[in-house]
CSV table of C-alpha atoms in Angstrom, one decimal:
chain,number,residue,atom,x,y,z
D,1,GLU,CA,0.0,0.0,0.0
D,2,ALA,CA,2.9,2.4,0.8
D,3,ALA,CA,4.4,1.7,-2.6
D,4,GLY,CA,1.0,2.4,-4.2
D,5,ALA,CA,0.7,5.7,-2.4
D,6,ILE,CA,4.2,6.7,-3.5
D,7,LEU,CA,3.2,5.8,-7.1
D,8,ALA,CA,0.2,8.1,-6.9
D,9,LEU,CA,2.3,10.9,-5.3
D,10,ALA,CA,5.0,10.6,-7.9
D,11,ASP,CA,2.6,11.8,-10.6
D,12,HIS,CA,3.2,15.4,-9.3
D,13,GLU,CA,6.5,17.2,-10.0
D,14,GLY,CA,6.8,18.7,-6.5
D,15,ASN,CA,6.2,15.3,-4.9
D,16,ARG,CA,8.9,13.7,-7.0
D,17,VAL,CA,11.4,16.0,-5.6
D,18,ALA,CA,10.2,15.4,-2.1
D,19,ILE,CA,10.3,11.6,-2.5
D,20,THR,CA,13.9,11.8,-3.7
D,21,GLU,CA,15.0,14.1,-0.9
D,22,SER,CA,13.4,11.7,1.6
D,23,GLY,CA,15.6,8.8,0.3
D,24,GLY,CA,12.6,7.1,-1.4
D,25,ILE,CA,14.5,5.9,-4.4
D,26,GLY,CA,16.6,3.4,-2.5
D,27,TRP,CA,13.6,1.9,-0.8
D,28,LEU,CA,11.7,1.6,-4.1
D,29,VAL,CA,14.6,-0.2,-5.7
D,30,MET,CA,14.8,-2.6,-2.8
D,31,LEU,CA,11.0,-3.3,-3.2
D,32,LEU,CA,11.7,-4.6,-6.7
D,33,GLY,CA,13.0,-7.8,-4.9
D,34,SER,CA,9.8,-8.1,-2.8
D,35,ASN,CA,7.8,-11.3,-2.9
D,36,ASN,CA,4.6,-9.2,-3.2
D,37,GLN,CA,3.8,-8.7,-6.9
D,38,LYS,CA,1.7,-5.7,-6.3
D,39,ALA,CA,4.5,-4.0,-4.3
D,40,ARG,CA,6.9,-4.7,-7.1
D,41,GLU,CA,4.6,-3.3,-9.8
D,42,HIS,CA,4.0,-0.2,-7.7
D,43,ALA,CA,7.7,0.3,-7.0
D,44,GLU,CA,8.6,0.0,-10.7
D,45,GLY,CA,5.8,2.4,-11.7
D,46,ALA,CA,7.0,4.9,-9.1
D,47,LEU,CA,10.6,4.7,-10.3
D,48,VAL,CA,9.5,5.4,-13.9
D,49,GLN,CA,7.5,8.4,-12.7
D,50,LEU,CA,10.5,9.7,-10.6
D,51,SER,CA,12.8,9.3,-13.6
D,52,PHE,CA,11.0,12.2,-15.3
D,53,GLU,CA,13.3,14.4,-13.3
D,54,ALA,CA,16.9,14.4,-14.7
D,55,ALA,CA,18.7,14.1,-11.4
D,56,ASN,CA,16.4,11.3,-10.3
D,57,ARG,CA,16.9,9.4,-13.6
D,58,VAL,CA,20.6,9.1,-13.2
D,59,LEU,CA,20.3,8.0,-9.6
D,60,ILE,CA,17.6,5.5,-10.4
D,61,ILE,CA,19.5,3.9,-13.2
D,62,LYS,CA,22.6,3.7,-11.2
D,63,LYS,CA,20.8,1.9,-8.4
D,64,LEU,CA,19.1,-0.5,-10.9
D,65,VAL,CA,22.4,-1.4,-12.4
D,66,GLU,CA,23.9,-1.9,-9.0
D,67,MET,CA,21.0,-4.3,-8.2
D,68,LEU,CA,21.8,-6.4,-11.2
D,69,GLN,CA,25.5,-6.4,-10.2
D,70,ASP,CA,24.8,-7.3,-6.6
D,71,VAL,CA,22.5,-10.3,-7.4
D,72,ASP,CA,24.2,-13.6,-8.2
D,73,THR,CA,22.9,-14.5,-11.6
D,74,SER,CA,22.9,-18.2,-10.7
D,75,SER,CA,20.8,-17.5,-7.6
D,76,THR,CA,17.6,-19.6,-7.4
D,77,GLY,CA,15.9,-17.7,-4.6
D,78,THR,CA,12.5,-16.3,-5.6
D,79,GLY,CA,13.4,-12.8,-4.2
D,80,ALA,CA,16.7,-12.6,-6.0
D,81,GLN,CA,15.0,-13.8,-9.3
D,82,LYS,CA,12.2,-11.3,-9.0
D,83,ALA,CA,14.7,-8.5,-8.2
D,84,GLN,CA,16.6,-9.3,-11.4
D,85,GLU,CA,13.4,-9.5,-13.4
D,86,GLN,CA,12.1,-6.2,-12.1
D,87,ALA,CA,15.4,-4.3,-12.3
D,88,ALA,CA,15.9,-5.5,-15.9
D,89,ALA,CA,12.3,-4.6,-16.7
D,90,ALA,CA,12.7,-1.1,-15.3
D,91,LEU,CA,15.9,-0.6,-17.3
D,92,ALA,CA,14.2,-1.8,-20.5
D,93,ASN,CA,11.3,0.6,-19.9
D,94,LEU,CA,13.7,3.5,-19.2
D,95,ALA,CA,15.8,2.6,-22.3
D,96,SER,CA,12.7,2.8,-24.4
D,97,ALA,CA,11.7,6.2,-23.1
D,98,SER,CA,14.5,8.5,-24.1
D,99,GLU,CA,18.0,8.9,-25.5
D,100,ASP,CA,19.0,10.5,-22.1
D,101,ASN,CA,18.0,7.4,-20.3
D,102,ARG,CA,19.9,5.2,-22.7
D,103,LYS,CA,23.0,7.3,-22.2
D,104,SER,CA,22.6,7.1,-18.4
D,105,ILE,CA,22.4,3.3,-18.6
D,106,VAL,CA,25.6,3.1,-20.6
D,107,ASP,CA,27.3,5.7,-18.3
D,108,ALA,CA,26.4,3.5,-15.3
D,109,ASP,CA,28.1,0.6,-16.9
D,110,GLY,CA,24.8,-1.2,-17.4
D,111,ILE,CA,25.6,-3.1,-20.5
D,112,SER,CA,27.7,-5.9,-18.9
D,113,PRO,CA,25.2,-6.7,-16.1
D,114,LEU,CA,22.3,-6.8,-18.6
D,115,LEU,CA,24.3,-9.2,-20.8
D,116,ALA,CA,25.2,-11.3,-17.8
D,117,LEU,CA,21.6,-12.3,-17.4
D,118,LEU,CA,21.5,-14.0,-20.8
D,119,GLY,CA,21.7,-17.8,-20.5
D,120,THR,CA,21.8,-17.7,-16.7
D,121,ALA,CA,18.7,-15.8,-15.3
D,122,THR,CA,15.0,-16.6,-15.5
D,123,THR,CA,13.4,-16.5,-18.9
D,124,HIS,CA,11.5,-13.3,-18.0
D,125,ALA,CA,14.7,-11.6,-16.8
D,126,GLN,CA,16.4,-12.5,-20.1
D,127,ILE,CA,13.4,-11.1,-22.0
D,128,HIS,CA,13.7,-7.7,-20.3
D,129,SER,CA,17.5,-7.8,-20.7
D,130,VAL,CA,17.3,-8.4,-24.5
D,131,ALA,CA,14.6,-5.7,-24.7
D,132,ALA,CA,16.9,-3.2,-23.0
D,133,ILE,CA,19.8,-4.2,-25.4
D,134,ILE,CA,17.5,-3.6,-28.4
D,135,HIS,CA,16.6,-0.1,-27.3
D,136,LEU,CA,20.3,0.7,-26.5
D,137,CYS,CA,21.3,-0.3,-30.0
D,138,GLN,CA,18.7,1.6,-31.9
D,139,GLY,CA,20.2,4.5,-33.7
D,140,SER,CA,23.5,4.3,-31.9
D,141,LYS,CA,26.7,2.9,-33.6
D,142,ALA,CA,28.6,3.6,-30.3
D,143,ASN,CA,26.2,1.3,-28.3
D,144,GLN,CA,26.3,-1.3,-31.0
D,145,THR,CA,30.1,-1.4,-30.7
D,146,GLY,CA,30.0,-1.2,-26.9
D,147,ILE,CA,27.6,-4.2,-26.7
D,148,ALA,CA,29.8,-6.2,-29.1
D,149,LYS,CA,32.9,-5.4,-27.1
D,150,ALA,CA,31.2,-6.5,-23.9
D,151,GLY,CA,30.6,-10.0,-25.5
D,152,GLY,CA,27.1,-9.2,-26.6
D,153,VAL,CA,27.2,-11.0,-29.9
D,154,ALA,CA,28.0,-14.4,-28.4
D,155,LYS,CA,25.4,-13.9,-25.6
D,156,ILE,CA,22.6,-12.8,-28.0
D,157,VAL,CA,23.3,-15.6,-30.5
D,158,GLY,CA,23.5,-18.0,-27.6
D,159,VAL,CA,19.9,-17.2,-26.8
D,160,LEU,CA,19.0,-17.4,-30.5
D,161,SER,CA,20.6,-20.8,-30.7
D,162,THR,CA,18.2,-22.3,-28.1
D,163,PHE,CA,15.4,-22.1,-30.7
D,164,SER,CA,13.8,-25.5,-31.5
D,165,ALA,CA,10.4,-27.0,-32.0
D,166,ASN,CA,10.0,-27.2,-28.2
D,167,THR,CA,10.4,-23.4,-28.0
D,168,MET,CA,7.0,-23.0,-29.6
D,169,LYS,CA,5.4,-24.8,-26.6
D,170,GLU,CA,6.1,-21.9,-24.2
D,171,ASN,CA,5.1,-18.3,-24.9
D,172,ALA,CA,7.9,-16.8,-22.9
D,173,LEU,CA,10.5,-18.7,-24.9
D,174,VAL,CA,8.9,-17.6,-28.1
D,175,GLN,CA,9.1,-14.0,-26.9
D,176,LEU,CA,12.7,-14.4,-25.9
D,177,CYS,CA,13.9,-15.9,-29.2
D,178,THR,CA,11.8,-13.3,-31.1
D,179,LEU,CA,13.5,-10.5,-29.2
D,180,ALA,CA,16.9,-12.1,-29.8
D,181,ALA,CA,16.3,-12.0,-33.5
D,182,SER,CA,15.3,-8.4,-33.2
D,183,ALA,CA,18.5,-7.7,-31.3
D,184,VAL,CA,20.5,-9.3,-34.1
D,185,LYS,CA,18.7,-7.1,-36.5
D,186,GLU,CA,19.7,-4.0,-34.5
D,187,MET,CA,23.3,-5.2,-33.9
D,188,ALA,CA,23.9,-6.0,-37.6
D,189,ASN,CA,22.4,-2.7,-38.9
D,190,GLY,CA,25.1,-0.9,-40.8
D,191,SER,CA,28.0,-2.6,-39.0
D,192,LYS,CA,30.2,-4.8,-41.1
D,193,LYS,CA,32.2,-5.9,-38.1
D,194,ASN,CA,29.0,-7.0,-36.3
D,195,GLN,CA,27.7,-8.7,-39.4
D,196,ASP,CA,30.9,-10.8,-39.5
D,197,ALA,CA,30.8,-11.6,-35.8
D,198,ILE,CA,27.1,-12.5,-35.7
D,199,THR,CA,27.4,-14.9,-38.7
D,200,ASP,CA,30.6,-16.4,-37.3
D,201,ALA,CA,28.8,-17.0,-34.0
D,202,GLY,CA,26.2,-19.2,-35.8
D,203,ALA,CA,23.1,-17.0,-36.0
D,204,VAL,CA,22.1,-17.8,-39.6
D,205,GLY,CA,20.8,-21.3,-39.0
D,206,PRO,CA,18.4,-20.5,-36.1
D,207,LEU,CA,17.2,-17.4,-38.0
D,208,VAL,CA,16.4,-19.4,-41.1
D,209,ALA,CA,14.6,-22.0,-38.9
D,210,MET,CA,12.5,-19.2,-37.4
D,211,LEU,CA,11.1,-18.3,-40.8
D,212,THR,CA,9.0,-21.5,-40.8
D,213,SER,CA,7.7,-21.1,-37.2
D,214,PRO,CA,4.0,-20.4,-36.8
D,215,ALA,CA,4.6,-17.2,-34.9
D,216,ALA,CA,4.1,-14.2,-37.2
D,217,ASP,CA,6.2,-11.8,-35.1
D,218,MET,CA,9.1,-14.3,-34.9
D,219,GLN,CA,9.0,-14.7,-38.7
D,220,ALA,CA,9.1,-10.9,-39.2
D,221,LYS,CA,12.0,-10.4,-36.8
D,222,ALA,CA,14.0,-13.3,-38.3
D,223,ALA,CA,13.5,-12.0,-41.8
D,224,GLY,CA,14.5,-8.5,-40.7
D,225,ALA,CA,17.6,-9.9,-39.0
D,226,LEU,CA,18.6,-11.8,-42.1
D,227,ALA,CA,18.1,-8.7,-44.3
D,228,ASN,CA,20.5,-6.7,-42.1
D,229,LEU,CA,23.0,-9.5,-42.1
D,230,ALA,CA,22.9,-9.8,-45.9
D,231,GLN,CA,22.9,-6.1,-46.7
D,232,ASN,CA,26.0,-5.0,-48.6
D,233,HIS,CA,27.8,-8.2,-47.4
D,234,HIS,CA,28.6,-10.7,-50.2
D,235,ASP,CA,29.8,-13.5,-48.0
D,236,ASN,CA,26.7,-13.3,-45.8
D,237,GLN,CA,24.4,-13.2,-48.8
D,238,GLY,CA,25.8,-16.5,-50.0
D,239,ALA,CA,25.8,-18.1,-46.5
D,240,ILE,CA,22.2,-17.2,-45.9
D,241,ALA,CA,21.0,-18.5,-49.3
D,242,ARG,CA,23.0,-21.7,-48.8
D,243,THR,CA,21.3,-22.2,-45.5
D,244,GLY,CA,17.9,-22.3,-47.2
D,245,ALA,CA,16.5,-18.9,-46.6
D,246,VAL,CA,15.2,-18.1,-50.1
D,247,ALA,CA,12.3,-20.5,-50.3
D,248,PRO,CA,10.7,-19.6,-47.0
D,249,LEU,CA,11.2,-15.9,-47.6
D,250,CYS,CA,9.4,-16.2,-51.0
D,251,THR,CA,6.6,-18.0,-49.3
D,252,LEU,CA,6.3,-15.4,-46.5
D,253,ILE,CA,6.0,-12.6,-49.1
D,254,LYS,CA,2.9,-14.4,-50.3
D,255,GLU,CA,1.4,-15.7,-47.0
D,256,GLY,CA,2.9,-13.8,-44.1
D,257,SER,CA,1.5,-11.0,-42.0
D,258,GLU,CA,1.9,-7.4,-43.3
D,259,GLU,CA,5.1,-6.9,-41.3
D,260,THR,CA,6.4,-10.3,-42.3
D,261,LYS,CA,5.8,-9.6,-46.0
D,262,ASP,CA,7.6,-6.3,-45.8
D,263,GLU,CA,10.6,-7.7,-43.9
D,264,SER,CA,10.8,-10.8,-46.2
D,265,ALA,CA,10.8,-8.5,-49.3
D,266,PHE,CA,13.5,-6.5,-47.7
D,267,ALA,CA,15.5,-9.7,-47.1
D,268,ILE,CA,15.1,-10.8,-50.7
D,269,TRP,CA,16.3,-7.3,-51.8
D,270,ALA,CA,19.4,-7.6,-49.6
D,271,LEU,CA,20.1,-11.1,-50.9
D,272,ALA,CA,19.7,-10.2,-54.5
D,273,THR,CA,21.8,-7.0,-54.6
D,274,ASP,CA,24.9,-7.5,-56.7
D,275,HIS,CA,24.9,-11.3,-56.1
D,276,GLY,CA,24.4,-13.2,-59.4
D,277,GLY,CA,24.0,-16.6,-57.8
D,278,ASN,CA,21.2,-15.4,-55.5
D,279,LYS,CA,19.5,-13.7,-58.4
D,280,ASP,CA,19.3,-17.1,-60.1
D,281,THR,CA,18.2,-18.9,-57.0
D,282,ILE,CA,15.4,-16.4,-56.2
D,283,ALA,CA,14.0,-16.6,-59.7
D,284,LYS,CA,14.2,-20.4,-59.8
D,285,LEU,CA,12.4,-20.7,-56.5
D,286,GLY,CA,9.5,-18.5,-57.6
D,287,GLY,CA,10.4,-15.3,-55.9
D,288,ILE,CA,9.5,-12.9,-58.8
D,289,ASP,CA,5.7,-13.4,-58.8
D,290,PRO,CA,5.2,-12.8,-55.0
D,291,LEU,CA,7.2,-9.6,-55.3
D,292,LEU,CA,5.1,-8.4,-58.2
D,293,SER,CA,1.9,-9.2,-56.3
D,294,LEU,CA,3.0,-7.4,-53.2
D,295,LEU,CA,4.2,-4.5,-55.2
D,296,VAL,CA,0.6,-4.0,-56.4
D,297,THR,CA,-1.3,-5.0,-53.3
D,298,GLY,CA,1.0,-3.9,-50.5
D,299,GLU,CA,-0.4,-1.3,-48.2
D,300,THR,CA,2.7,0.1,-46.6
D,301,LYS,CA,5.4,2.4,-48.1
D,302,LYS,CA,8.0,-0.1,-46.9
D,303,SER,CA,6.4,-2.9,-49.0
D,304,GLN,CA,6.4,-0.8,-52.1
D,305,ALA,CA,10.0,0.3,-51.6
D,306,CYS,CA,11.3,-3.1,-50.8
D,307,CYS,CA,9.4,-4.9,-53.7
D,308,ALA,CA,10.6,-2.2,-56.2
D,309,GLY,CA,14.1,-2.5,-54.8
D,310,ALA,CA,14.1,-6.3,-54.9
D,311,LEU,CA,12.9,-6.3,-58.5
D,312,ALA,CA,15.4,-3.7,-59.5
D,313,ALA,CA,18.2,-5.8,-57.9
D,314,LEU,CA,17.0,-9.0,-59.6
D,315,VAL,CA,17.1,-7.4,-63.1
D,316,SER,CA,20.4,-5.6,-62.6
D,317,LYS,CA,23.1,-7.2,-64.8
D,318,HIS,CA,20.8,-10.2,-65.3
D,319,GLN,CA,19.3,-10.5,-68.8
D,320,ASP,CA,17.0,-13.4,-68.1
D,321,ASN,CA,15.4,-11.8,-65.0
D,322,ARG,CA,15.1,-8.5,-66.9
D,323,GLN,CA,13.1,-10.2,-69.7
D,324,VAL,CA,10.8,-12.1,-67.3
D,325,ILE,CA,10.1,-9.2,-65.0
D,326,ALA,CA,9.6,-6.7,-67.8
D,327,LYS,CA,7.1,-9.1,-69.4
D,328,ARG,CA,5.2,-9.5,-66.2
D,329,LEU,CA,5.1,-5.8,-65.5
D,330,VAL,CA,3.7,-5.0,-68.9
D,331,GLY,CA,1.1,-7.8,-68.4
D,332,LEU,CA,0.1,-6.3,-65.1
D,333,LEU,CA,-0.6,-2.9,-66.7
D,334,GLY,CA,-3.5,-4.5,-68.6
D,335,SER,CA,-4.9,-6.5,-65.7
D,336,VAL,CA,-7.8,-6.0,-63.3
D,337,ALA,CA,-5.3,-5.9,-60.4
D,338,VAL,CA,-4.0,-2.5,-61.3
D,339,ARG,CA,-7.1,-0.7,-62.4
D,340,THR,CA,-6.6,2.1,-59.8
D,341,PRO,CA,-4.3,5.0,-60.4
D,342,ASP,CA,-2.0,4.3,-57.4
D,343,ARG,CA,-1.5,0.7,-58.4
D,344,ALA,CA,-0.8,1.6,-62.0
D,345,GLU,CA,1.7,4.2,-60.8
D,346,ARG,CA,3.6,1.6,-58.7
D,347,VAL,CA,3.9,-0.7,-61.8
D,348,LEU,CA,5.0,2.2,-64.0
D,349,ASN,CA,7.6,3.2,-61.5
D,350,ALA,CA,8.9,-0.3,-61.3
D,351,CYS,CA,9.1,-0.4,-65.1
D,352,SER,CA,11.1,2.8,-65.2
D,353,SER,CA,13.5,1.6,-62.5
């Protein structure tokens, strides 16, 4: 009840200052390890509210990181496990909220304690840890590098490698592996060094296996991760295709969710760019028609951009693909499918590119 009262009080700026000056932050952080679920939830909510003040934010993040460092990751006690879970959850929430929070987590040396949870802590603690890592990576080359230097690639791929048919039997494991794929996507984005390290660590096999899972979000995140691993990386393009990614990606462009279709088209684009062997494989495995269909029917800007990009990559320096795709595009112009101005424009733009 006391934590709930503090949560309510923390909604007001003046109260946030008073709570901090009274030493409330330390007690709230301690409550994250309570066996009382409601107390934990109220404490986490109050800490997020208190973090709206810059001075509080730095102190809260420092104490949360200290909590992760102080708890033995192999501990099996319920209190210790809950403390890890709640501290990691609070850090993930704070990391998602602002760039200032992300900087404070890094400045508090929070990367290593978050990574230490992977493979050792409870599934829920690992979920929150990976979520925090994803937010830290987004839009930050420095954090991508820092996470890799702290051993993050091996840790994240280690989580990814636990994926199997049994994973699908437990929702928490599905969520964890899906987040690990998303973390790979962020870590690989625009980083040749990380692309190399992630592939060398064995990420491609599990990611390709995830493409055939029944979970739409997992399919989308795996396709996005493969796209970023393949982008502007000739060796990875070949490795991903050899592992059998092309056929399921082509299927997902036809049958996946909206996000999965977009990410799969993006992956095909990345695989086809300046790679003659993959252009042949994509065409032979029936990748052209799904791209043309999504080009016409896709409802997002990303789907249109990725389909147009993939088709352009397939025809570049490839006469056979050029002839096939040109013929199909011309045929589309006279079909019922494109009898609206916007769809006709998409096809005409593809023809011109």
